[in-house]
mmCIF file of C-alpha atoms in Angstrom:
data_model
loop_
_atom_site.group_PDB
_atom_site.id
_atom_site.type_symbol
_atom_site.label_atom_id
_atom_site.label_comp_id
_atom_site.label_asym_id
_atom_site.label_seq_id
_atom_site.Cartn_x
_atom_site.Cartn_y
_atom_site.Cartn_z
ATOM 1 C CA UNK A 1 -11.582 -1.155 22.201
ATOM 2 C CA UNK A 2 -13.701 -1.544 25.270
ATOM 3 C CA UNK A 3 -17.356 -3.532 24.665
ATOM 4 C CA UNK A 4 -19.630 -0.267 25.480
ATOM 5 C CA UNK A 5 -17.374 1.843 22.324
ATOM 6 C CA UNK A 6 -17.342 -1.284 20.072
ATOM 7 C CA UNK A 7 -21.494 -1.899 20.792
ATOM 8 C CA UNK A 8 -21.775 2.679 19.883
ATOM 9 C CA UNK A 9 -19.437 2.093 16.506
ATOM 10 C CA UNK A 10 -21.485 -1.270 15.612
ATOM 11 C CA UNK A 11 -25.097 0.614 16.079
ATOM 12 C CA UNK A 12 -23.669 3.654 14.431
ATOM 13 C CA UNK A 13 -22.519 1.434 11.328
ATOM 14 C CA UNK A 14 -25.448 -0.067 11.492
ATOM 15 C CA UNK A 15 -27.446 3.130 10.826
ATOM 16 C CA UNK A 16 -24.871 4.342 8.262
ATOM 17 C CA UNK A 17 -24.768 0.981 6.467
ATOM 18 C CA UNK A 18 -27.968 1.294 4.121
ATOM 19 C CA UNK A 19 -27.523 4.834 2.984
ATOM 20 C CA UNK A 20 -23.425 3.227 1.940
ATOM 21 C CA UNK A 21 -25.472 0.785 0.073
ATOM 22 C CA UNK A 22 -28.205 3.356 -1.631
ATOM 23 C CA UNK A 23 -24.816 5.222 -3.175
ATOM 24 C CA UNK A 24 -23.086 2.799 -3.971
ATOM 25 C CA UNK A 25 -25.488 0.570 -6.393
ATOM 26 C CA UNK A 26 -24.224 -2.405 -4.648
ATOM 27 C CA UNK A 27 -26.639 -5.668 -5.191
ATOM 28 C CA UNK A 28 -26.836 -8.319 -2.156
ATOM 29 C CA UNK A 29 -25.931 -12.158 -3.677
ATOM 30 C CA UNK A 30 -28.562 -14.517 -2.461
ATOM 31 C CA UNK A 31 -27.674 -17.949 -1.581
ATOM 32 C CA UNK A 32 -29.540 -20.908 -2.562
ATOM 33 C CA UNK A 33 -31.735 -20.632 0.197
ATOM 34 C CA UNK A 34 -32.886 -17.258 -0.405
ATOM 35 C CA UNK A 35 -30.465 -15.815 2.667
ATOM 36 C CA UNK A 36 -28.436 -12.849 1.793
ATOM 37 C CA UNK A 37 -24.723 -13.676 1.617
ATOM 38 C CA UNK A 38 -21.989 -12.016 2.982
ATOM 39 C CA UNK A 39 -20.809 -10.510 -0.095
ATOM 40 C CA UNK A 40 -22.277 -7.391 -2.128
ATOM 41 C CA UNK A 41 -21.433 -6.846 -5.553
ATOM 42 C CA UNK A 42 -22.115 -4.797 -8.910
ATOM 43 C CA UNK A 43 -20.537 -4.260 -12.130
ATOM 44 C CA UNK A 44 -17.232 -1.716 -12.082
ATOM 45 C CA UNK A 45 -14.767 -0.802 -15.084
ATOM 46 C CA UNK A 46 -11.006 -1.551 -14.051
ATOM 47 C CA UNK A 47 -9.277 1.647 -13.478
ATOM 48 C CA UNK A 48 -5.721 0.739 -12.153
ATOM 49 C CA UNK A 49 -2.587 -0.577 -13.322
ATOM 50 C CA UNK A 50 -2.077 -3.368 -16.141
ATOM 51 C CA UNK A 51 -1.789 -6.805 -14.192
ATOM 52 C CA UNK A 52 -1.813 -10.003 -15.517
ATOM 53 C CA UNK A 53 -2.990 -12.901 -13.141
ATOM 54 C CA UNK A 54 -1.542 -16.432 -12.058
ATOM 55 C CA UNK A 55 -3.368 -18.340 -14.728
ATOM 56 C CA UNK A 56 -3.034 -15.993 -17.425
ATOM 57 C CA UNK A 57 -5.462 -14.062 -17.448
ATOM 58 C CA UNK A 58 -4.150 -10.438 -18.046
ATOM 59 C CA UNK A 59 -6.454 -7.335 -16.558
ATOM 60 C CA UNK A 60 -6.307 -3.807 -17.981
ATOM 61 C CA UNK A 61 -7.380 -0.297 -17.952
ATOM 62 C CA UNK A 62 -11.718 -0.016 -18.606
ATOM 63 C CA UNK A 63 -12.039 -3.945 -18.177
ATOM 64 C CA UNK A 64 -15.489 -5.370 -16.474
ATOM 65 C CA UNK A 65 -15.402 -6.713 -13.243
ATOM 66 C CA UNK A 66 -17.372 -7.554 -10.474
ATOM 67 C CA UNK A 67 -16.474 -5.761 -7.523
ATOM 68 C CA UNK A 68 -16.927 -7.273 -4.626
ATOM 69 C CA UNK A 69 -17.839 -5.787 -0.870
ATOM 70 C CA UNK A 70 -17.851 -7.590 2.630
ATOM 71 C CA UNK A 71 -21.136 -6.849 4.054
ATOM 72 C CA UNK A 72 -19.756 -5.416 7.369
ATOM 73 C CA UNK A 73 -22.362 -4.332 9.299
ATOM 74 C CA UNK A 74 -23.354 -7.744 9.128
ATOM 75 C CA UNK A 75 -20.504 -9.771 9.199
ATOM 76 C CA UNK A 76 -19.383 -7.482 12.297
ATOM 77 C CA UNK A 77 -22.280 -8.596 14.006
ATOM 78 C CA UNK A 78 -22.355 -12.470 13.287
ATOM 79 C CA UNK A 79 -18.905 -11.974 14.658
ATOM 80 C CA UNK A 80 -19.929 -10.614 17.970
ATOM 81 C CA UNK A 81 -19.276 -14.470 19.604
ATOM 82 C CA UNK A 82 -15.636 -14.798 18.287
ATOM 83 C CA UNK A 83 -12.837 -13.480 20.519
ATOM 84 C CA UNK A 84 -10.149 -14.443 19.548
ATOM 85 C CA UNK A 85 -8.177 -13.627 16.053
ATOM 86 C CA UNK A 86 -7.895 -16.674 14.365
ATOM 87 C CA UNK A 87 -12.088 -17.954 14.578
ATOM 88 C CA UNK A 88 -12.600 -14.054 13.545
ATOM 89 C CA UNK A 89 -10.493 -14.802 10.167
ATOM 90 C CA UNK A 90 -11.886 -18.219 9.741
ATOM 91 C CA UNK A 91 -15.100 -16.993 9.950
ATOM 92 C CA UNK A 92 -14.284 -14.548 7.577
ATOM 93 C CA UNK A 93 -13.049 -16.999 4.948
ATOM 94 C CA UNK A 94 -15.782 -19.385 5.488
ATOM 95 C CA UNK A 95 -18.812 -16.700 5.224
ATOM 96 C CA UNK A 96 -16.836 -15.538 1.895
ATOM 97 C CA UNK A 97 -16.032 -19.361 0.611
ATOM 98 C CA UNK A 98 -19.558 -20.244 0.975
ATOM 99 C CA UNK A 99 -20.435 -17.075 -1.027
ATOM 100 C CA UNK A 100 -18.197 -17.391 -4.034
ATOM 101 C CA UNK A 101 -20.593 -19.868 -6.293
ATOM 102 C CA UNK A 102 -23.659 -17.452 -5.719
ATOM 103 C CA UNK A 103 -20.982 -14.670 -7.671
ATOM 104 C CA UNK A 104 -20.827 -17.270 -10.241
ATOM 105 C CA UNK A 105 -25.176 -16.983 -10.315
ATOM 106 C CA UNK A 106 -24.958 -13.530 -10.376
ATOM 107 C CA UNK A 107 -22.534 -13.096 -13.276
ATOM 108 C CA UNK A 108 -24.828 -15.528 -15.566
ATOM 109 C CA UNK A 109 -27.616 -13.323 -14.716
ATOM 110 C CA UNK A 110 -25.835 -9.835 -16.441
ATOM 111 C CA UNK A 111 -26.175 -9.461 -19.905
ATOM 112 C CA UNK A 112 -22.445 -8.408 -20.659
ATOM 113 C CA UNK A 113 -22.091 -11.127 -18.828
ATOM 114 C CA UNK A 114 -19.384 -12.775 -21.596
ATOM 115 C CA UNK A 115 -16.968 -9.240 -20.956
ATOM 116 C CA UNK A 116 -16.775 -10.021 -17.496
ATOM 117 C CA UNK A 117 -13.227 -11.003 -16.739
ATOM 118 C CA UNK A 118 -13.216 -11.745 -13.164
ATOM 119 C CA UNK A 119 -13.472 -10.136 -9.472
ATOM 120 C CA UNK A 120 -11.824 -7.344 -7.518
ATOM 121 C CA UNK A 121 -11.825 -6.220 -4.000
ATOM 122 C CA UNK A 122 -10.104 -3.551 -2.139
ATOM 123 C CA UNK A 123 -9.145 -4.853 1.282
ATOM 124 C CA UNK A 124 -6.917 -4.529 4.467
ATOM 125 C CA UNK A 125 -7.998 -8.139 5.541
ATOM 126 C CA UNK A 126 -6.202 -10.563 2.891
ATOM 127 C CA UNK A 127 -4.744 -12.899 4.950
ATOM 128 C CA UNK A 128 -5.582 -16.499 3.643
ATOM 129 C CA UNK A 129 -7.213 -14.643 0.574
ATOM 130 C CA UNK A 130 -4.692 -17.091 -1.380
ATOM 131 C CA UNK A 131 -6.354 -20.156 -0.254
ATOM 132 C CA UNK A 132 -9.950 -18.561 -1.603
ATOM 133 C CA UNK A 133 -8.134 -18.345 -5.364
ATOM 134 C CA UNK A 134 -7.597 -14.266 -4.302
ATOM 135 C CA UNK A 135 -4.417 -13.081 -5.965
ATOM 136 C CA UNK A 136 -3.254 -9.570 -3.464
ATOM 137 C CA UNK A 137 -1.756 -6.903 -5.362
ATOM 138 C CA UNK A 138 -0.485 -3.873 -4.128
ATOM 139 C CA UNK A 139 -2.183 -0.339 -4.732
ATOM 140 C CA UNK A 140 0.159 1.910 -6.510
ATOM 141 C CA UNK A 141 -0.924 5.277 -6.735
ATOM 142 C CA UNK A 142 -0.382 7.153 -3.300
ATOM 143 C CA UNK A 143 -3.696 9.452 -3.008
ATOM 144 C CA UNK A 144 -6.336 6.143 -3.715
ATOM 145 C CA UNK A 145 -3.320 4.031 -1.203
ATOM 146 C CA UNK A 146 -3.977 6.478 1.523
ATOM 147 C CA UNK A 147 -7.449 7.505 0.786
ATOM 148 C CA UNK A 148 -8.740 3.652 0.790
ATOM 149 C CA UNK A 149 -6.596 2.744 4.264
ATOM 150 C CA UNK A 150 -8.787 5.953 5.813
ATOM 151 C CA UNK A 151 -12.065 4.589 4.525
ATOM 152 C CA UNK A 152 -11.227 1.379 5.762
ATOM 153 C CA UNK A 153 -9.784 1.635 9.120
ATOM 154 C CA UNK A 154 -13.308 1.801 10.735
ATOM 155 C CA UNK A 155 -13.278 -1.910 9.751
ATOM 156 C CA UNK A 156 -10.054 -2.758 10.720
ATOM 157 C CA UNK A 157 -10.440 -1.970 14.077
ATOM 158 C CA UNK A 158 -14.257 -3.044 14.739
ATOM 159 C CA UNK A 159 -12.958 -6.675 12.996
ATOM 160 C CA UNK A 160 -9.632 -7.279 15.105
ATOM 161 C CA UNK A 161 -9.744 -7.347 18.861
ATOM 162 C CA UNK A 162 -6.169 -6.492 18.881
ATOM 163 C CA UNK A 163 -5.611 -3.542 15.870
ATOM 164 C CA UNK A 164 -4.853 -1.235 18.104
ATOM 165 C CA UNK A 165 -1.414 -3.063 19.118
ATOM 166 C CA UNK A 166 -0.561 -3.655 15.953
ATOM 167 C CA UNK A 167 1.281 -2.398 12.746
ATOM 168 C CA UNK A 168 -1.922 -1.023 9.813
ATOM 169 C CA UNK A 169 -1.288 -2.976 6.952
ATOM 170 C CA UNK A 170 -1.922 -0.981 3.713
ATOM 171 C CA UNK A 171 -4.942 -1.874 1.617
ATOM 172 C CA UNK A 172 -4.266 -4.633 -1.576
ATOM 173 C CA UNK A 173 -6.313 -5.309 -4.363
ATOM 174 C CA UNK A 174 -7.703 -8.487 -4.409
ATOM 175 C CA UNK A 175 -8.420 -10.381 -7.930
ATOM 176 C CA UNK A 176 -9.799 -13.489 -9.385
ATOM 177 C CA UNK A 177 -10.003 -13.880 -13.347
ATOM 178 C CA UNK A 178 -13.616 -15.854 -14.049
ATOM 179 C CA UNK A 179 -11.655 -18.830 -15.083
ATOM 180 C CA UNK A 180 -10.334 -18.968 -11.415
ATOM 181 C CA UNK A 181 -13.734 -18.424 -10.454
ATOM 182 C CA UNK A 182 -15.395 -20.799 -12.624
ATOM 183 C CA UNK A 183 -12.507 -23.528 -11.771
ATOM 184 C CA UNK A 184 -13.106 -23.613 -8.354
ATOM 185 C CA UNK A 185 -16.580 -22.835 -7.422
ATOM 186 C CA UNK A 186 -18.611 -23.476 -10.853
ATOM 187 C CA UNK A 187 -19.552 -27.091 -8.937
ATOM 188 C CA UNK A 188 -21.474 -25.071 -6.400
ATOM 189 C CA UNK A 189 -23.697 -23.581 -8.932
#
């Protein structure tokens, strides 16, 4: 994607950006500084597939989560100075690392906040989501499958300099359970 297209789809995301966030009741996580992280959350019920996670921790139908959102408008933009793939992803993974305890802030803050049983994302960008204490799990049903790759190939291609040359992965859940959460980022807090 040449600069002049990427710089039109950036300002155009940019304008479309806080009308997403009006519908979608998302809530920005504040660091401890007061900045706005990279990660927007609220409260969902868990509508997929019975899973049960690496530590246990088993996830079903109409279970409380916090879903979790990359802010991409601005991540996309803090980006702008990284050209090549692998300072893109790190970037990525630090901006969401750094984020994680401030999830931890906001769950102590809800006042179900004892039915929570962990995070979820929907993503096409999971690579090292492992090392954050993300656990990828397919999408099953083939209507959301399809229907979530659409919505997110706007992303895709604004965040990889080279997704045009390259096979579209399919979108994966990604989960944590709160213990997971709590194990690894709870010092933070």
């Amino acid at each position: 994607m040449d600069i002049r297209m990427r710089q039109y789809c950036l300002s155009a995301w940019n304008f479309i950006d806080p009308v997403y966030f009006q519908c979608t009741r998302l809530q920005y996580i504040q660091k401890a500084c007061g900045n706005q992280s990279i990660l927007r959350v609220r409260l969902t019920k868990y509508k997929g597939r019975d899973i049960v996670l690496s530590d246990g921790t088993p996830i079903k139908k109409n279970d409380v989560l916090v879903k979790i959102h990359l802010h991409n408008s601005k991540l996309l933009q803090q980006m702008e100075s990284c050209h090549s793939e692998i300072r893109r992803a790190l970037y990525i993974y630090q901006a969401v690392k750094e984020s994680l305890p401030f999830v931890i802030r906001y769950i102590q803050t809800q006042k179900n906040h004892e039915q929570i049983k962990g995070l979820i994302g929907i993503t096409m960008l999971y690579k090292g989501c492992k090392k954050l204490g993300l656990e990828p799990y397919p999408i099953i049903h083939p209507f959301y499958k399809h229907f979530k790759k659409f919505s997110l190939l706007p992303i895709y291609f604004l965040s990889s300099a080279r997704a045009f040359n390259k096979e579209i992965p399919s979108p994966m859940y990604l989960f944590m359970s709160r213990d997971t959460l709590m194990s690894r980022y709870g010092h933070n807090n």
